[in-house]
PDB file of C-alpha atoms in Angstrom:
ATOM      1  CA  UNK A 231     -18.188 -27.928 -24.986  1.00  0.00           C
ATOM      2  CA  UNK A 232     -14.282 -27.406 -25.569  1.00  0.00           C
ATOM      3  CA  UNK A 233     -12.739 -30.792 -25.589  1.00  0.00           C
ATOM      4  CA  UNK A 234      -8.790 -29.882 -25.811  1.00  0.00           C
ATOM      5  CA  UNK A 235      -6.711 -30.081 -22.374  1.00  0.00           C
ATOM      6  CA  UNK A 236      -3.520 -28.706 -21.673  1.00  0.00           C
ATOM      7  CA  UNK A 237      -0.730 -29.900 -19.173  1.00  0.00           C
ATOM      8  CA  UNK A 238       0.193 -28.929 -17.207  1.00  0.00           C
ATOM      9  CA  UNK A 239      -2.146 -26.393 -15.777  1.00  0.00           C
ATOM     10  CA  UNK A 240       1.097 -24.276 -13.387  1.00  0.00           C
ATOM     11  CA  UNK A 241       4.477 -25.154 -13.945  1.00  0.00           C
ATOM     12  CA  UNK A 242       7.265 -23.309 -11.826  1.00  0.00           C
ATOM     13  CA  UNK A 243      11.112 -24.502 -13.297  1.00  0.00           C
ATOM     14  CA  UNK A 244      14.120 -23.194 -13.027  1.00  0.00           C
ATOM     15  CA  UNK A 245      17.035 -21.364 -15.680  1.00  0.00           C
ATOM     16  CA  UNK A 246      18.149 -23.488 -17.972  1.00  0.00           C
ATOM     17  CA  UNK A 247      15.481 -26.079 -17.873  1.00  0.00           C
ATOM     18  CA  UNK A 248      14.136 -27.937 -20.867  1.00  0.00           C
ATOM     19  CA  UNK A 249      10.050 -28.283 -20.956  1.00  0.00           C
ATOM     20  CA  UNK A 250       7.301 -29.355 -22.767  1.00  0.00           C
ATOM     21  CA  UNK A 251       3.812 -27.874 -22.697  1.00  0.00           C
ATOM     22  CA  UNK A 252       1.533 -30.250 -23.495  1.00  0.00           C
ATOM     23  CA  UNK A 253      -1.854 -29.617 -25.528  1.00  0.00           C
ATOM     24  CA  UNK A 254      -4.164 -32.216 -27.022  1.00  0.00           C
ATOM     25  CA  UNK A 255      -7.663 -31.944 -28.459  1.00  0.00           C
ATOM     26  CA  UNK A 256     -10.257 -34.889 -29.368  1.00  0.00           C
ATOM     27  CA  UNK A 257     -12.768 -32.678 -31.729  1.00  0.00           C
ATOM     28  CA  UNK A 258     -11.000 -33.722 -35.106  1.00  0.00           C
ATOM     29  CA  UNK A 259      -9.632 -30.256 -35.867  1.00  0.00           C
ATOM     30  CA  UNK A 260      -7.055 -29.729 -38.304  1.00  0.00           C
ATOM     31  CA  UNK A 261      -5.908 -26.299 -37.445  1.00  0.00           C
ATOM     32  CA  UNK A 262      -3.953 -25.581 -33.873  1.00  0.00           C
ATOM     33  CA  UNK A 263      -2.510 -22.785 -32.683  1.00  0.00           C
ATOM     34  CA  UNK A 264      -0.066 -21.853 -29.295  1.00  0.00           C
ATOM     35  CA  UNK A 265      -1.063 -18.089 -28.046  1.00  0.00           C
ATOM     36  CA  UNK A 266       1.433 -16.456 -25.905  1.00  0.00           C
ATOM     37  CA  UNK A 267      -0.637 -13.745 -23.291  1.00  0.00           C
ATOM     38  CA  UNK A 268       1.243 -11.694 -20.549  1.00  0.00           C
ATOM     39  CA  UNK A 269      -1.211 -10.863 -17.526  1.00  0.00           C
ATOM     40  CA  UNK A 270      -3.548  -8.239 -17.867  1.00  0.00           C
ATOM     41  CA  UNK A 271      -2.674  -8.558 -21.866  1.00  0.00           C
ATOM     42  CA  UNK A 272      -4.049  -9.355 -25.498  1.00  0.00           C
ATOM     43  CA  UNK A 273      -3.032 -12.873 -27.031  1.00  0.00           C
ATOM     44  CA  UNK A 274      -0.107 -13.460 -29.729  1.00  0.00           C
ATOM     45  CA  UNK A 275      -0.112 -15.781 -32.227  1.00  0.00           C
ATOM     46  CA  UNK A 276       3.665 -17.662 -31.571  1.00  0.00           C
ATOM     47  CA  UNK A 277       2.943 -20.889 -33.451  1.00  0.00           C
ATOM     48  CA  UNK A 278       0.353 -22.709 -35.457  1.00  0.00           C
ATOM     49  CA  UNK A 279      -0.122 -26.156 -37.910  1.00  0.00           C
ATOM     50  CA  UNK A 280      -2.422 -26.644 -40.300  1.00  0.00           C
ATOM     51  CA  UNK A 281      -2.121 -30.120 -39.924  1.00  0.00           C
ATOM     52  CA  UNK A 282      -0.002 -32.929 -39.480  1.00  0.00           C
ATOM     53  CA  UNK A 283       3.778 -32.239 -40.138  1.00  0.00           C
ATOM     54  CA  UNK A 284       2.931 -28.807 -40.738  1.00  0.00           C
ATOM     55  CA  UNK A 285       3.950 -25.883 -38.433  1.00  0.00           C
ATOM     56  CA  UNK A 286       4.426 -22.318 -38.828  1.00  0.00           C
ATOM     57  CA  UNK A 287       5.849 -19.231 -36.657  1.00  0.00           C
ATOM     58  CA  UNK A 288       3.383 -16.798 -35.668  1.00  0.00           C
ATOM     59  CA  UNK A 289       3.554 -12.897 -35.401  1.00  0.00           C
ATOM     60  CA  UNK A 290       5.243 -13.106 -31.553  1.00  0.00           C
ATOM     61  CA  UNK A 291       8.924 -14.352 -32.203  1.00  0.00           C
ATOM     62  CA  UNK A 292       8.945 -16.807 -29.496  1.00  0.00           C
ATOM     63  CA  UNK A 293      12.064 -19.250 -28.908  1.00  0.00           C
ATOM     64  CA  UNK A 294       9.775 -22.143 -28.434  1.00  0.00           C
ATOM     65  CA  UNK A 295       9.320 -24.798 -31.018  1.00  0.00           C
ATOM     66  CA  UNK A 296       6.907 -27.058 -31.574  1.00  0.00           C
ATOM     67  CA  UNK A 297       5.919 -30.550 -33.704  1.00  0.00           C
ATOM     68  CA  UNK A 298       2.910 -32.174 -35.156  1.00  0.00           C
ATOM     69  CA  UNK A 299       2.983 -36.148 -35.786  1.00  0.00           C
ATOM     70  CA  UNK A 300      -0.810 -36.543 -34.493  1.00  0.00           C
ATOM     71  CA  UNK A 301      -3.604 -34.261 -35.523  1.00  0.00           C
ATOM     72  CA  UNK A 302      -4.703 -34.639 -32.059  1.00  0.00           C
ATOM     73  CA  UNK A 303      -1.386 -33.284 -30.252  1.00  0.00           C
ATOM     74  CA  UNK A 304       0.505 -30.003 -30.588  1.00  0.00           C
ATOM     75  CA  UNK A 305       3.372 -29.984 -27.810  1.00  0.00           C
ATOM     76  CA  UNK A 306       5.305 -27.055 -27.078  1.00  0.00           C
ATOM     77  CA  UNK A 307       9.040 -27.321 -26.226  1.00  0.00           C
ATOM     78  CA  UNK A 308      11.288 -24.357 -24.437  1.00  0.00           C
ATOM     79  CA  UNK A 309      15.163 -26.030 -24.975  1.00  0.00           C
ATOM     80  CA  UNK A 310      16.396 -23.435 -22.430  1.00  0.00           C
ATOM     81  CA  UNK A 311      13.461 -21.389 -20.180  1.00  0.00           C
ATOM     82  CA  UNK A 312      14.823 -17.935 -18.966  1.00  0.00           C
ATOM     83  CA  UNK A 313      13.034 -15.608 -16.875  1.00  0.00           C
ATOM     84  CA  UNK A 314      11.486 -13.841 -20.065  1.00  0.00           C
ATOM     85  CA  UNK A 315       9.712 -17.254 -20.984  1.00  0.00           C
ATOM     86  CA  UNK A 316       7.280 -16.605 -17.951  1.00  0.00           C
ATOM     87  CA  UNK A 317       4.120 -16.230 -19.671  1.00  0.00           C
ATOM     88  CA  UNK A 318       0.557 -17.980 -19.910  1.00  0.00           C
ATOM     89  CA  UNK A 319       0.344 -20.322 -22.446  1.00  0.00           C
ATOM     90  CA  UNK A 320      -2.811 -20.565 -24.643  1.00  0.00           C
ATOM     91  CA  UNK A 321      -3.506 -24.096 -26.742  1.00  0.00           C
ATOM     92  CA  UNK A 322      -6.378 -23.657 -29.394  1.00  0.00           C
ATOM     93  CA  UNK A 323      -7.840 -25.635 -32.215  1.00  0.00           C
ATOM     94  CA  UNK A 324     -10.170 -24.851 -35.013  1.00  0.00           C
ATOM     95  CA  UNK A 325     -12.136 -26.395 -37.682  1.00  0.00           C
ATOM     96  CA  UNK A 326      -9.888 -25.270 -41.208  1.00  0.00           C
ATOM     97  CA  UNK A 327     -13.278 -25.817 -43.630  1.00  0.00           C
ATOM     98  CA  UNK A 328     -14.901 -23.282 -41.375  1.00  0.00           C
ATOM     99  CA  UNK A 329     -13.681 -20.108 -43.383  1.00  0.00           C
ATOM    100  CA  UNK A 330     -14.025 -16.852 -41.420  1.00  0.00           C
ATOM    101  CA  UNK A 331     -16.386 -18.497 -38.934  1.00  0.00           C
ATOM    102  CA  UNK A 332     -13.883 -20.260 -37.705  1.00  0.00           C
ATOM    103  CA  UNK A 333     -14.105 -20.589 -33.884  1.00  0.00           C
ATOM    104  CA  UNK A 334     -11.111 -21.418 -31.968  1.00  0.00           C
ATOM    105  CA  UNK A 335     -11.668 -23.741 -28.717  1.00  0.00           C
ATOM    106  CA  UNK A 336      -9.211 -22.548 -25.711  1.00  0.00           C
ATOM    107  CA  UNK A 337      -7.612 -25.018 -23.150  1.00  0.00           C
ATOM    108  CA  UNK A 338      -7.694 -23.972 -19.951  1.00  0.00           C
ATOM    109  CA  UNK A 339      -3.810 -22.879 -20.295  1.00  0.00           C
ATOM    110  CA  UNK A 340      -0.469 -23.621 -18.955  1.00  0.00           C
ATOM    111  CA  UNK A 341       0.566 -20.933 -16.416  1.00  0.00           C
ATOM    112  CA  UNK A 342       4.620 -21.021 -16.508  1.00  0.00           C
ATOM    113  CA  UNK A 343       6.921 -19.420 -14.299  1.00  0.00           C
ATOM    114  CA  UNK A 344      10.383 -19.472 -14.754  1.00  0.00           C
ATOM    115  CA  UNK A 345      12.855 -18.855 -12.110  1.00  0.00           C
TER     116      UNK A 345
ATOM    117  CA  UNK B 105      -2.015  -5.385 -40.999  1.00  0.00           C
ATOM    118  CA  UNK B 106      -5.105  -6.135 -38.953  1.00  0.00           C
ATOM    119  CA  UNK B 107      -5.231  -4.461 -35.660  1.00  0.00           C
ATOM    120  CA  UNK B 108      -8.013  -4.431 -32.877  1.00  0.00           C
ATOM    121  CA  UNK B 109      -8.523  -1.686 -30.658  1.00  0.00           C
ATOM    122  CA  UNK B 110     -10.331  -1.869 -27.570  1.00  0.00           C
ATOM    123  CA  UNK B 111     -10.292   1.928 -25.939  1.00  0.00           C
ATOM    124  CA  UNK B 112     -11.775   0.746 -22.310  1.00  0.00           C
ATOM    125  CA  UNK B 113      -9.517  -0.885 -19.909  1.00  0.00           C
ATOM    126  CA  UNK B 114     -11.602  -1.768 -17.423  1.00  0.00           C
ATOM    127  CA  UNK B 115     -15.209  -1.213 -16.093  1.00  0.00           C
ATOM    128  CA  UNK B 116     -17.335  -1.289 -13.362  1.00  0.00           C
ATOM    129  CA  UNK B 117     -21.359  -1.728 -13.805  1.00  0.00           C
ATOM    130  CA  UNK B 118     -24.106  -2.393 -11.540  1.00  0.00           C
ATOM    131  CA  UNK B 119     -25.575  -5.500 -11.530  1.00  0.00           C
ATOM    132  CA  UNK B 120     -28.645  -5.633 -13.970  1.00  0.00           C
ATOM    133  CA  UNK B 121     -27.405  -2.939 -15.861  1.00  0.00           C
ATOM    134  CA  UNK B 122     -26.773  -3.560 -19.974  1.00  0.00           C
ATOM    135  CA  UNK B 123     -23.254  -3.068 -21.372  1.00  0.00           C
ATOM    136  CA  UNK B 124     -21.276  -2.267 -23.875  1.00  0.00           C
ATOM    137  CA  UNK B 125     -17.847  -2.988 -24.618  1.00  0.00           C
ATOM    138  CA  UNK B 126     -16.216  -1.260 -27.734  1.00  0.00           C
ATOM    139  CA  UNK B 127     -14.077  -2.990 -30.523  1.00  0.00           C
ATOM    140  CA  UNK B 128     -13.155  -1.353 -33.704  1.00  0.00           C
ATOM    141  CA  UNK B 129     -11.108  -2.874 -36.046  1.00  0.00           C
ATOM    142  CA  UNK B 130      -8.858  -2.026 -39.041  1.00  0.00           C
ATOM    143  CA  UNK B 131      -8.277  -4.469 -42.007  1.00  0.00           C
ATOM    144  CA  UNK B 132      -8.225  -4.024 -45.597  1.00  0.00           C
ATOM    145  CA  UNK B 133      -9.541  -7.583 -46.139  1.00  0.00           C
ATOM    146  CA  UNK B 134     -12.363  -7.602 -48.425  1.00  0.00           C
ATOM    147  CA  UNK B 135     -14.145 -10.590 -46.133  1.00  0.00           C
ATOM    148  CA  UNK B 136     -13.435 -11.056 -42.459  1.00  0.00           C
ATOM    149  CA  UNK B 137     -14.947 -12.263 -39.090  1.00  0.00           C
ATOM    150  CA  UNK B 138     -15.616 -10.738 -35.805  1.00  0.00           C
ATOM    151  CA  UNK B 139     -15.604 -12.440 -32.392  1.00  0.00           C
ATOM    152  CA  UNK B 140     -15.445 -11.840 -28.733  1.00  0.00           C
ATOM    153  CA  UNK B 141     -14.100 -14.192 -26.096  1.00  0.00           C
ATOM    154  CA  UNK B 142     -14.386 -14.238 -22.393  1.00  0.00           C
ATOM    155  CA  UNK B 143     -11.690 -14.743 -20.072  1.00  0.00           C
ATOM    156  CA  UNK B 144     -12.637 -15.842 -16.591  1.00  0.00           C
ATOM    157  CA  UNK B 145      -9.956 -14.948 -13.580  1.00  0.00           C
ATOM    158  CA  UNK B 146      -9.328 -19.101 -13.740  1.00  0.00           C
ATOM    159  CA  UNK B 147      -7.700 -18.333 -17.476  1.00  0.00           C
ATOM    160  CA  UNK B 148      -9.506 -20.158 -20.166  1.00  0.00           C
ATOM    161  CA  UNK B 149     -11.246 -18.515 -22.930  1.00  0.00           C
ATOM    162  CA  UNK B 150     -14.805 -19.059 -23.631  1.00  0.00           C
ATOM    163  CA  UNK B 151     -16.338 -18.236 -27.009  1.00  0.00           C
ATOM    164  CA  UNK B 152     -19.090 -15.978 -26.686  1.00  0.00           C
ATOM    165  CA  UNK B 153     -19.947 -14.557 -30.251  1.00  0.00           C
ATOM    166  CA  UNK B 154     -19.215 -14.247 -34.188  1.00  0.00           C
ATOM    167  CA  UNK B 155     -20.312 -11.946 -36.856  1.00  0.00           C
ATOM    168  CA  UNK B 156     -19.215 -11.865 -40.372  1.00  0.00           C
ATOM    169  CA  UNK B 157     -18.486  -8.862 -42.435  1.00  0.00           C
ATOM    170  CA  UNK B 158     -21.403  -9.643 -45.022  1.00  0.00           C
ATOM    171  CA  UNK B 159     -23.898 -10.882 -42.392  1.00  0.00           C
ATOM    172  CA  UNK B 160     -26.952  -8.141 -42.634  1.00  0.00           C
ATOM    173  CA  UNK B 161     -28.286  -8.584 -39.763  1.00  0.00           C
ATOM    174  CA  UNK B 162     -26.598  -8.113 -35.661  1.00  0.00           C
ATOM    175  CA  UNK B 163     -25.514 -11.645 -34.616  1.00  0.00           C
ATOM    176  CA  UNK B 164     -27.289 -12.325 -31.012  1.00  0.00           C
ATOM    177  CA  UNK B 165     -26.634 -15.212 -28.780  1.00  0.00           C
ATOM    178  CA  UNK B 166     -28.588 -15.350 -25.770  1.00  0.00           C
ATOM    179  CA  UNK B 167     -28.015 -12.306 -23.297  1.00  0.00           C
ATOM    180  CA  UNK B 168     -25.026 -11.013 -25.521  1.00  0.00           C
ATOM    181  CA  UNK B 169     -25.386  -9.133 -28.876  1.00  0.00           C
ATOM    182  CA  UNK B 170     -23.018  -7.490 -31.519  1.00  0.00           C
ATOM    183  CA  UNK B 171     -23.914  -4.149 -32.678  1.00  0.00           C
ATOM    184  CA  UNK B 172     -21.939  -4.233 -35.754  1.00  0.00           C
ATOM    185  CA  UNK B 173     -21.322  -0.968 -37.895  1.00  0.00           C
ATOM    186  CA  UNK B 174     -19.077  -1.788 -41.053  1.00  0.00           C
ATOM    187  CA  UNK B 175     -18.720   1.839 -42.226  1.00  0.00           C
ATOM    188  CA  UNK B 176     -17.467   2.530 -38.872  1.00  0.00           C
ATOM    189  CA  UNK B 177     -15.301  -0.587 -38.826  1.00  0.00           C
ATOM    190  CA  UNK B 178     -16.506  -1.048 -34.574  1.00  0.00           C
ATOM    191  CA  UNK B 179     -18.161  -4.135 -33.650  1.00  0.00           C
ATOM    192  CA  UNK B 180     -19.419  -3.685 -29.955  1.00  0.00           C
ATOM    193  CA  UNK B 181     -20.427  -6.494 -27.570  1.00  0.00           C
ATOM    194  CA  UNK B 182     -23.725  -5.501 -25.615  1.00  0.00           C
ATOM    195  CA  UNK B 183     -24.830  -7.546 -22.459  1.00  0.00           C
ATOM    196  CA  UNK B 184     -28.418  -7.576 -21.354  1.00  0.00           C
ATOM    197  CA  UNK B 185     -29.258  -7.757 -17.449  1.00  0.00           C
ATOM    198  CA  UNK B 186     -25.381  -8.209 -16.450  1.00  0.00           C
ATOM    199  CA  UNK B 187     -24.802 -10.727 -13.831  1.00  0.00           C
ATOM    200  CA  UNK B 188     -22.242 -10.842 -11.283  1.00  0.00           C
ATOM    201  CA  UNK B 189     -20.874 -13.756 -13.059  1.00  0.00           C
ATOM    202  CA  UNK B 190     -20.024 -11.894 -16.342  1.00  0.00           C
ATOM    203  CA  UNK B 191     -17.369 -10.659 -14.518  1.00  0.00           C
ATOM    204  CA  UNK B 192     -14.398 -11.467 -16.805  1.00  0.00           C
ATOM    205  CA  UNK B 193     -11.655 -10.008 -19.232  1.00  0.00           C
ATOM    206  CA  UNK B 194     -13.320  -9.473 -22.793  1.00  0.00           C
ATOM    207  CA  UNK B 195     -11.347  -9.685 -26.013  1.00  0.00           C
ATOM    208  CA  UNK B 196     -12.097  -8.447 -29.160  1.00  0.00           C
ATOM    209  CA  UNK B 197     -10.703 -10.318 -31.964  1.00  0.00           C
ATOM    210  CA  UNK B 198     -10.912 -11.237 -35.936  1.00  0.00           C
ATOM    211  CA  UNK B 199      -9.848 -13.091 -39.160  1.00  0.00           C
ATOM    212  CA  UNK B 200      -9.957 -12.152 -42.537  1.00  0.00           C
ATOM    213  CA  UNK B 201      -9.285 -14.022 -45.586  1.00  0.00           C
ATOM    214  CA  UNK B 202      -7.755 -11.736 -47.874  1.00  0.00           C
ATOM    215  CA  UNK B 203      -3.467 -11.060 -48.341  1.00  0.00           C
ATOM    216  CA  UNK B 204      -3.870  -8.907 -44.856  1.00  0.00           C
ATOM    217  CA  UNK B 205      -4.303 -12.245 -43.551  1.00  0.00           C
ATOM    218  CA  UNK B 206      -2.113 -14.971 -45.830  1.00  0.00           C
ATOM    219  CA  UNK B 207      -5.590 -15.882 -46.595  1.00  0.00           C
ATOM    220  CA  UNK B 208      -6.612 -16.493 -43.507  1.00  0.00           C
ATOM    221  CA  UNK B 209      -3.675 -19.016 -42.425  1.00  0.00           C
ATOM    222  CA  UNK B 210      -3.032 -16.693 -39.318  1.00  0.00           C
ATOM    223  CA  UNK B 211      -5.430 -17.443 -36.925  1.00  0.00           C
ATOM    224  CA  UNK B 212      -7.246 -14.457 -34.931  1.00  0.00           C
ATOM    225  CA  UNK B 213      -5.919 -11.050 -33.968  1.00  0.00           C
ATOM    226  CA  UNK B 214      -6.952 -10.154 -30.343  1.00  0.00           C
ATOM    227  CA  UNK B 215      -7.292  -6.292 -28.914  1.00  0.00           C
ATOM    228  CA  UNK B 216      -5.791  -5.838 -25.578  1.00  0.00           C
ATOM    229  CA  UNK B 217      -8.983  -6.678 -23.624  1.00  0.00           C
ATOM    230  CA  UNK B 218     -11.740  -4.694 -21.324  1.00  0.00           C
ATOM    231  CA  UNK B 219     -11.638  -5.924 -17.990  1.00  0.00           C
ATOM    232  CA  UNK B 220     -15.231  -5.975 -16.675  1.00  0.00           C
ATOM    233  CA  UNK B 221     -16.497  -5.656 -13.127  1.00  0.00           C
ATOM    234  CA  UNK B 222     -20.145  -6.136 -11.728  1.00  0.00           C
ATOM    235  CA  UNK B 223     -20.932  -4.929  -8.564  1.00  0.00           C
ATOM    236  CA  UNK B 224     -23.771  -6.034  -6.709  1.00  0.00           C
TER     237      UNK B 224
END
């Protein structure tokens, strides 16, 4: 059902290493969001747009940063990974004229390990 | 601020047996919705169910239903007839739409998860 796909799916990089997470969706949606979620853990909120040129920082403080120019595409950009990055990654997107119903639709993650 | 507590880290159930996984919530917001999400070991989430705070009746989607009790503020998931397939992390999460929430701008907060086990 969920048509938003995330790249890449592992990533294993070194200190010090600059990398983008990518995350694109083809339902439409207005609203995307980046979830942060150690193993075994509950999800944070680290970023989220409302739209095009519109982002916003989430409850997690996260070093990351991230841009809007498409509606379709919400990239994710460490400038320096550390250790502490390592993480899973979580891209979603929702409907905004949903109101509280809103559903978010997962990708399938980006598992990142930082060396 | 919104919080979601889920009190049962992990369980193990017989096959066939029914479930229930606990979720109660704390929010001020005069309006707000209620989901659950499943996590597979492979890592994506998969929708499974919504109820909203005004909705009278238990929302019900196939084999999984929300007992919902607003004066208790707890929202559990039940699963009929588990399978060995429902075997999966389960989240508990929800939005609101009043200042708790910037009016809803913040996306859903998630509990820390049940991890579910079916044995055969």
């Amino acid at each position: 059902e969920a048509d938003i796909y995330q790249t890449p799916r592992y990533l294993v990089i070194g200190t010090g290493k600059k990398i983008t997470l990518e995350c694109s969706q083809t339902m439409g949606h207005d609203k995307m969001y980046w979830y942060q979620q150690d193993p075994g853990m509950e999800l944070h909120l680290i970023h989220y747009s409302y739209g095009v040129n519109s982002t916003e920082k989430g409850d997690l403080s996260s070093e990351s940063t991230v841009s809007r120019i498409r509606t379709e595409h919400f990239p994710l950009t460490l400038e320096s990974a550390r250790p502490s990055h390592t993480s899973q990654y979580l891209c979603a997107s929702s409907d905004l004229a949903q109101g509280n119903s809103e559903k978010l639709f997962f990708g399938s993650g980006t598992q990142l390990s930082v060396l | 601020a919104q919080k979601i507590t889920q009190t049962q880290p992990g369980m193990f159930v017989q096959e066939k047996e029914a479930v229930t996984l606990d979720c109660t919530y704390d929010t001020s917001d005069p309006s707000y919705g209620l989901f659950w999400y499943k996590q597979p070991s492979s890592g994506e989430m998969i929708f499974l169910i919504y109820q909203g705070s005004y909705d009278q009746q238990n929302a019900t989607e196939g084999r999984y239903s929300l007992n919902f009790q607003k004066a208790r503020k707890s929202a559990n998931l039940v699963i009929s007839a588990s399978q060995l397939g429902d075997s999966a992390m389960y989240f508990c999460a929800m939005r609101g739409d009043g200042p708790e929430s910037g009016g809803g701008a913040d996306g859903l907060t998630f509990g820390k998860g049940t991890h579910l086990i079916i044995q055969p």
